[in-house]
Coordinates of C-alpha atoms (C1' of nucleotides) in Angstrom, one line a residue:
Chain A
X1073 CA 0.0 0.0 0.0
X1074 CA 2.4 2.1 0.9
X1075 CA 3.1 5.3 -0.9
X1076 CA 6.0 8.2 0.8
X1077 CA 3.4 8.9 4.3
X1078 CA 3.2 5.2 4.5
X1079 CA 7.0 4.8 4.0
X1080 CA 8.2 7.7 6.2
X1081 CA 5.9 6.5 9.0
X1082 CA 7.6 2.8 8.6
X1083 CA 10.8 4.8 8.8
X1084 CA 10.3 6.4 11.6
X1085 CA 9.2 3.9 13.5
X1086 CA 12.5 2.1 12.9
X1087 CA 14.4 5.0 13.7
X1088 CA 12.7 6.0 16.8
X1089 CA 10.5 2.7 17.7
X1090 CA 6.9 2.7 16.9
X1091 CA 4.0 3.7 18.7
X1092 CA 3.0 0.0 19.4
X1093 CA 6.0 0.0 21.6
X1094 CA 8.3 -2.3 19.3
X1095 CA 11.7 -1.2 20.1
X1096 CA 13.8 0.5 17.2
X1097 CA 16.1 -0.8 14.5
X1098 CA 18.9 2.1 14.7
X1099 CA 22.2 1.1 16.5
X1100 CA 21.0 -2.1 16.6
X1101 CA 23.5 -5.4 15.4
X1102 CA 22.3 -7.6 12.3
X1103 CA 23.6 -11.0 12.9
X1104 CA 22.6 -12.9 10.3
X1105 CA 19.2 -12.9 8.1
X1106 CA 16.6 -15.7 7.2
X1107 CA 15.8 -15.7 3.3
X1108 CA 12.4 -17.4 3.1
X1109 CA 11.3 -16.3 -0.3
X1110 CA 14.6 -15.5 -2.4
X1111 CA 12.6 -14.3 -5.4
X1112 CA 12.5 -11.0 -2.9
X1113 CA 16.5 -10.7 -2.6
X1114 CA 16.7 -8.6 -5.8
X1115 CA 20.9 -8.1 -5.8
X1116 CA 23.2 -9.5 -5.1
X1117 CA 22.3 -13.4 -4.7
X1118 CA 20.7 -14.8 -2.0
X1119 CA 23.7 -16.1 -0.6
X1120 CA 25.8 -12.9 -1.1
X1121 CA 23.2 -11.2 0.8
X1122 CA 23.0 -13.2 3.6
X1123 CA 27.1 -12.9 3.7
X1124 CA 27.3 -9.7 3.5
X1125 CA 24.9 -8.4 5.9
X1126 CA 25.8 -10.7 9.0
X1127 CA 27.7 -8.8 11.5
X1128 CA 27.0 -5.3 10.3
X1129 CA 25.5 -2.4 12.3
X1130 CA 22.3 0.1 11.5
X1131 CA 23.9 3.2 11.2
X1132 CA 21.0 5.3 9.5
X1133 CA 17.0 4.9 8.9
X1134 CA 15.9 6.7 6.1
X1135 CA 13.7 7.1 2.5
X1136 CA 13.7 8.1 -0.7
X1137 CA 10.5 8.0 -2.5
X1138 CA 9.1 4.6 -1.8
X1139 CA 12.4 3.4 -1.3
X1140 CA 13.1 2.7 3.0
X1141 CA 17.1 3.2 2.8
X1142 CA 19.1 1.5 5.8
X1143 CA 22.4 2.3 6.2
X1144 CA 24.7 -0.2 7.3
X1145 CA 28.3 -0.4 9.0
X1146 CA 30.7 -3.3 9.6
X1147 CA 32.2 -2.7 13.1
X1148 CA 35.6 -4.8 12.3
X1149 CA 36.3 -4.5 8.3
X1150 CA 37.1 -0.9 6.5
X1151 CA 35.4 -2.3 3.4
X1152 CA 32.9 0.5 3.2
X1153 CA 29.5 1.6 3.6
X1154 CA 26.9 -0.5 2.9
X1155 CA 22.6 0.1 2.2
X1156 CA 20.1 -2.0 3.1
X1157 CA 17.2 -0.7 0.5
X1158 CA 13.6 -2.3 0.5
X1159 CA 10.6 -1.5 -1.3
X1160 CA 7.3 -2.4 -0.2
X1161 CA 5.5 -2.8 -2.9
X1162 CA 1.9 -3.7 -2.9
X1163 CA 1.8 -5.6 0.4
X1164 CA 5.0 -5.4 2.3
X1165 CA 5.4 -4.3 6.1
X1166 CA 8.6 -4.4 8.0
X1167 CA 8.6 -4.5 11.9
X1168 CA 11.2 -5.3 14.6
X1169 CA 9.8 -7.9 16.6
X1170 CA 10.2 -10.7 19.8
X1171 CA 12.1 -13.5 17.5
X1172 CA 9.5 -15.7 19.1
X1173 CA 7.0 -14.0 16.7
X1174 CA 9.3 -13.1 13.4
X1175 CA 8.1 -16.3 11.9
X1176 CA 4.9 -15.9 10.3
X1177 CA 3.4 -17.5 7.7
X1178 CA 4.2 -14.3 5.6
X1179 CA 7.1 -13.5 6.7
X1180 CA 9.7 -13.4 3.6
X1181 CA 12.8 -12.3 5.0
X1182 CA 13.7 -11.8 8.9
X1183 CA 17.0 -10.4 10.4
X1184 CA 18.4 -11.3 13.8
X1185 CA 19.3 -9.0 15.7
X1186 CA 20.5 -8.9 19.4
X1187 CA 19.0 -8.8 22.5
X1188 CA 16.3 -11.4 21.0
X1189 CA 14.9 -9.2 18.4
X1190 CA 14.6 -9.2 14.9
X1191 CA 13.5 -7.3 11.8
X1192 CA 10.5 -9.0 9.6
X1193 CA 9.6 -8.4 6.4
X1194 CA 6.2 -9.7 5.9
X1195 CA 4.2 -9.4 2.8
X1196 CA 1.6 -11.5 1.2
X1197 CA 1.6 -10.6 -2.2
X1198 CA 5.8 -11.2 -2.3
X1199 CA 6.1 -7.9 -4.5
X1200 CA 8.5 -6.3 -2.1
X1201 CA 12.0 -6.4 -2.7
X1202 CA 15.3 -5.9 -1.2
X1203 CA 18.8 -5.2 -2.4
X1204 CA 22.2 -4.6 -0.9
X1205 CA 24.4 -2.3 -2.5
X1206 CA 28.0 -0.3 -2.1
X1207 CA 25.6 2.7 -3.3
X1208 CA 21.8 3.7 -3.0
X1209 CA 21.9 5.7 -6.3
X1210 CA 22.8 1.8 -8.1
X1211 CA 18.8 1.5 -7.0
X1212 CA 17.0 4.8 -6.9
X1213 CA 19.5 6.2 -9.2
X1214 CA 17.1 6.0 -11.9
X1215 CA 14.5 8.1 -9.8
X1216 CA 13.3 12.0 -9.8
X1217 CA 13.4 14.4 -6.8
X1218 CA 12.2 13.1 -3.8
X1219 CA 8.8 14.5 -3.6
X1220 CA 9.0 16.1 -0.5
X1221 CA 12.6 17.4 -1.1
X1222 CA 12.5 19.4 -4.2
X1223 CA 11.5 23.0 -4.7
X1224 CA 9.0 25.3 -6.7
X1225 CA 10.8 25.9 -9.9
X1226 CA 12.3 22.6 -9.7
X1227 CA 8.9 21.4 -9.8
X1228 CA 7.5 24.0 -12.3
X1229 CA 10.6 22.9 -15.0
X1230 CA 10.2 19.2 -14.6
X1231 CA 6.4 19.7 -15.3
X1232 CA 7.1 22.0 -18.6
X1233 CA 9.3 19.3 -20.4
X1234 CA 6.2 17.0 -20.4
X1235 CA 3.2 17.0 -22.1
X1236 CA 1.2 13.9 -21.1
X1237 CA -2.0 13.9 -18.5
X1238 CA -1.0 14.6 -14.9
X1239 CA -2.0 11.7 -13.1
X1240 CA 0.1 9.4 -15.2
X1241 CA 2.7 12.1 -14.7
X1242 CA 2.3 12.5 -10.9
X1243 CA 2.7 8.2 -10.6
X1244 CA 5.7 8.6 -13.0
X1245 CA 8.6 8.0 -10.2
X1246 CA 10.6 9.2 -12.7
X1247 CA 9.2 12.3 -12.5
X1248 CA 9.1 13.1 -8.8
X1249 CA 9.3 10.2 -6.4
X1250 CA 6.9 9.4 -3.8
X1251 CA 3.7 10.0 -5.0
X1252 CA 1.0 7.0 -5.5
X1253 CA -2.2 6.5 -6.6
X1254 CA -4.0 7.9 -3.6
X1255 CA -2.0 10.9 -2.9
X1256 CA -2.3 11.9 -6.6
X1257 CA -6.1 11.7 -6.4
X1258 CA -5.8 13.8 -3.0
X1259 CA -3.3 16.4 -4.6
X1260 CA -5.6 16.7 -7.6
X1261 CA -8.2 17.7 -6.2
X1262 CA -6.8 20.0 -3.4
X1263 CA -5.6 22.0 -6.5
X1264 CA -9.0 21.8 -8.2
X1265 CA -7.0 20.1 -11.1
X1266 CA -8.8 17.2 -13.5
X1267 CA -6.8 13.9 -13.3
X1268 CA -6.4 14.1 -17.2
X1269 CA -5.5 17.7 -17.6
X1270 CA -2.0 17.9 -19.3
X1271 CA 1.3 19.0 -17.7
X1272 CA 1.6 21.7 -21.3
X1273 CA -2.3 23.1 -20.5
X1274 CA -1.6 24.6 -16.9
X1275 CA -0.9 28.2 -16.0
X1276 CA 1.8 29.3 -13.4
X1277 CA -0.8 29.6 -11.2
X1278 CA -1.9 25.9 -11.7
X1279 CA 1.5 24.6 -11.4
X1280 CA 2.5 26.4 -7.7
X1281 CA -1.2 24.8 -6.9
X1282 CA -0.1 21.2 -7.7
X1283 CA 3.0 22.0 -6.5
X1284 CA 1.9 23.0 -2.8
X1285 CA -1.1 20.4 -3.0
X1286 CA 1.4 17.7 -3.2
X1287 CA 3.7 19.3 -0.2
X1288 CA 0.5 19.1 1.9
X1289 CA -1.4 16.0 1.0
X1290 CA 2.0 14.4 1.6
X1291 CA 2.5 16.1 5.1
X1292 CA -0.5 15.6 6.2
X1293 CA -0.7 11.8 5.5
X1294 CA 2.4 11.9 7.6
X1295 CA 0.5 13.5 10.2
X1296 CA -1.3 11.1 10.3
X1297 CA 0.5 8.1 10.6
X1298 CA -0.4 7.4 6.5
X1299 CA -3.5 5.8 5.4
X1300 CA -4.7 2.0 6.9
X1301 CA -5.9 -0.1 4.2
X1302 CA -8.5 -3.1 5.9
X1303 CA -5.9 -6.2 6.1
X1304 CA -2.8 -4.3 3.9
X1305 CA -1.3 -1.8 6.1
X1306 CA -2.4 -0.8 10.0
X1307 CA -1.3 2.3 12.0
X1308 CA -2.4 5.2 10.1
X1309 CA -5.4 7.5 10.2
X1310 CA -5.1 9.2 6.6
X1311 CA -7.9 7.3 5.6
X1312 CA -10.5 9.1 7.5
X1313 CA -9.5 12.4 6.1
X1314 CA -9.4 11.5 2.4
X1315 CA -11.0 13.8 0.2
X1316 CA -11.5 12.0 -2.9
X1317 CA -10.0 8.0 -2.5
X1318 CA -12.6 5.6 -2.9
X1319 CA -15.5 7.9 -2.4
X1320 CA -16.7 7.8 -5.5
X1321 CA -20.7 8.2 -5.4
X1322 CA -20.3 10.8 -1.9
X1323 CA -20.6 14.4 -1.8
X1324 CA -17.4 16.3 -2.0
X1325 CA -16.4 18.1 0.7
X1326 CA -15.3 21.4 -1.0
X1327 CA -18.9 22.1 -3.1
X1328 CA -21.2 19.1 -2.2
X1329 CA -21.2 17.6 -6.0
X1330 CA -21.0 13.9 -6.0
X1331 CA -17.2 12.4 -6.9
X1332 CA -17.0 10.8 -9.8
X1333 CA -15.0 7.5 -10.8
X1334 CA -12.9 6.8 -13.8
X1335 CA -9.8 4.8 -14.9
X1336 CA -7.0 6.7 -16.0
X1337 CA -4.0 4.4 -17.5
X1338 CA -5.2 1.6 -16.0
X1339 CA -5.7 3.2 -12.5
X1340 CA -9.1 4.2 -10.3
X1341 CA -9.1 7.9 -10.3
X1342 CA -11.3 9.9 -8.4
X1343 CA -12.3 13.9 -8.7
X1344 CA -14.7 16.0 -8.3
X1345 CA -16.1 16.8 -11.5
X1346 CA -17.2 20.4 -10.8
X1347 CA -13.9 21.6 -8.8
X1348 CA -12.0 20.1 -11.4
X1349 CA -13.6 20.9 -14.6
X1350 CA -11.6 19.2 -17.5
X1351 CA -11.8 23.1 -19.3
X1352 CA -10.1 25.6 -18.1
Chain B
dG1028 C1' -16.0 -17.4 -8.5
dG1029 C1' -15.3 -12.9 -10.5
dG1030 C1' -13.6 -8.5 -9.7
dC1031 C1' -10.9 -5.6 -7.3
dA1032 C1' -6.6 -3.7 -5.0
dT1033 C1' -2.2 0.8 -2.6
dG1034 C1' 3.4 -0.6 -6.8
dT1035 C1' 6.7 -1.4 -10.6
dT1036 C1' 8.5 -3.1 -15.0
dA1037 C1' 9.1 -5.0 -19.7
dG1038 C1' 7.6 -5.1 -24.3
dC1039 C1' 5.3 -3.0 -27.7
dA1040 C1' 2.9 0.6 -30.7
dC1041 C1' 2.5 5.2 -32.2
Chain C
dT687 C1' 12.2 10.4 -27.2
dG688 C1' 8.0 10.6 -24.9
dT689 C1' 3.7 8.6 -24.0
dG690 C1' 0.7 5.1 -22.8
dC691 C1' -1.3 0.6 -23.4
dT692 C1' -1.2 -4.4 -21.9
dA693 C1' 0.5 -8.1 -19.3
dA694 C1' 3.1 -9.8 -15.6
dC695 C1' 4.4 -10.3 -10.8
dA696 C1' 1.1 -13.2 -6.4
dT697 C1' -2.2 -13.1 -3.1
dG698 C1' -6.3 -12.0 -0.4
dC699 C1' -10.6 -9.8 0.4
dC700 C1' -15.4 -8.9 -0.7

DNA sequence: GGGCATGTTAGCAC
DNA sequence: TGTGCTAACATGCC
């Protein structure tokens, strides 16, 4: 489920412990890892990964996009950084955890760690991934700004060099990262922008709306712990305060006109059809 | 049992 | 080159 609020509140919680009371992953020792499902290792080999990773120190909890970045140091070997990167994907949720309960039955990778914890990576739909690398950028390399971390006219020139509808554009990681399916709904309406509007039609004015709707929709899902999903993804409150996700049918909050449904690229979009009039 | 789902990517067409 | 369509990944919920 999770999109940047989602993946900020997961790093968080590793950084500083979660609100569930599960202790926190920083400082703490790796001593070796479990692979249960070695499709998810995505570089280097199963095997290499395990290697590598035994004995090494969390030096850093942090994120880039969806990307949960772990930075890694060997205590007793000058062979360099090392970064733990995981995505989450559809499904994925990653706790530290009693070892007693690390094991369950979707549990796909889970580090030991001392004092009788460990980190689980559970997820369902085994989308998720992990990689260990010398180098973060050999994995989100390929990635725009950080959604969160880039500024007005960055924003505004990125957006004039493309031409295609905005919600493709605002789920194009390549384009800024972060940003999902939900939050893109949420943005586009906060700036009273249609989903299928393109990049090239928008004034200045439009572009420092997205740009700011983005900032906040973001922040405030943050606030908020992110957005729970039933059975996917527990914690966060987001949902309650969506404006536009999955309400299709329901009166919008901003003029009371019911939100409309559609599928954009594949994707459930939802907008309010009035404050976000495909003219003008 | 069919339809749906928050994410990404490869291959293909234009 | 940019854009976007489809299928694929694999599973669970309603």
């Amino acid at each position: 489920m999770p999109e940047l609020p989602e993946v900020e509140t997961v790093a968080r919680a590793l950084r500083e412990g979660a609100p569930n009371g599960a202790p926190p992953l920083l400082g703490r020792t790796i001593q070796s890892v479990k692979v249960l499902w070695p499709r998810e290792v995505a570089s280097p080999s199963p095997r290499a990964f395990a290697r590598r990773i035994a004995g090494t120190c969390v030096q850093s909890v942090g994120r880039y996009g969806k990307y949960l970045l772990v930075g890694l140091h060997r205590l007793c070997d000058e062979s360099g950084a090392l970064s733990l990167l995981v995505h989450l994907k559809m499904s994925g949720r990653l706790d530290v955890v009693p070892r007693a309960e690390a094991f369950t039955p979707h549990a796909r990778l889970v580090w030991l760690l001392d004092d009788g914890l460990a980190l689980r990576f559970d997820d369902a739909r085994k989308f998720g991934r992990v990689w260990l690398v010398g180098d973060p950028a050999q994995v989100v390399g390929k990635l725009g700004p950080d959604a969160l971390n880039i500024t007005p006219d960055e924003f505004a020139a990125r957006l004039r060099a493309r031409r295609g509808a905005l919600k493709p554009l605002l789920l194009d990681q390549a384009f800024i990262a972060g940003v999902g399916n939900i939050y893109a709904d949420e943005a586009l309406h906060l700036a009273r922008l249609h989903p299928r509007r393109t990049a090239a039609s928008l004034s200045e004015d439009d572009v420092m709306r997205l740009y700011e709707a983005i900032r906040q929709v973001l922040l405030e899902g943050i606030a908020a712990n992110g957005a729970s999903f039933d059975w996917v993804y527990p914690g966060g409150n987001f949902q309650e305060n969506f404006r536009v996700y999955g309400r299709a049918g329901q009166h919008c909050l901003a003029c009371g006109a019911p939100i409309a449904r559609i599928v954009v690229t594949q994707r459930s979009t939802h907008f309010c059809p009035v404050c976000q009039p495909l003219a003008g």
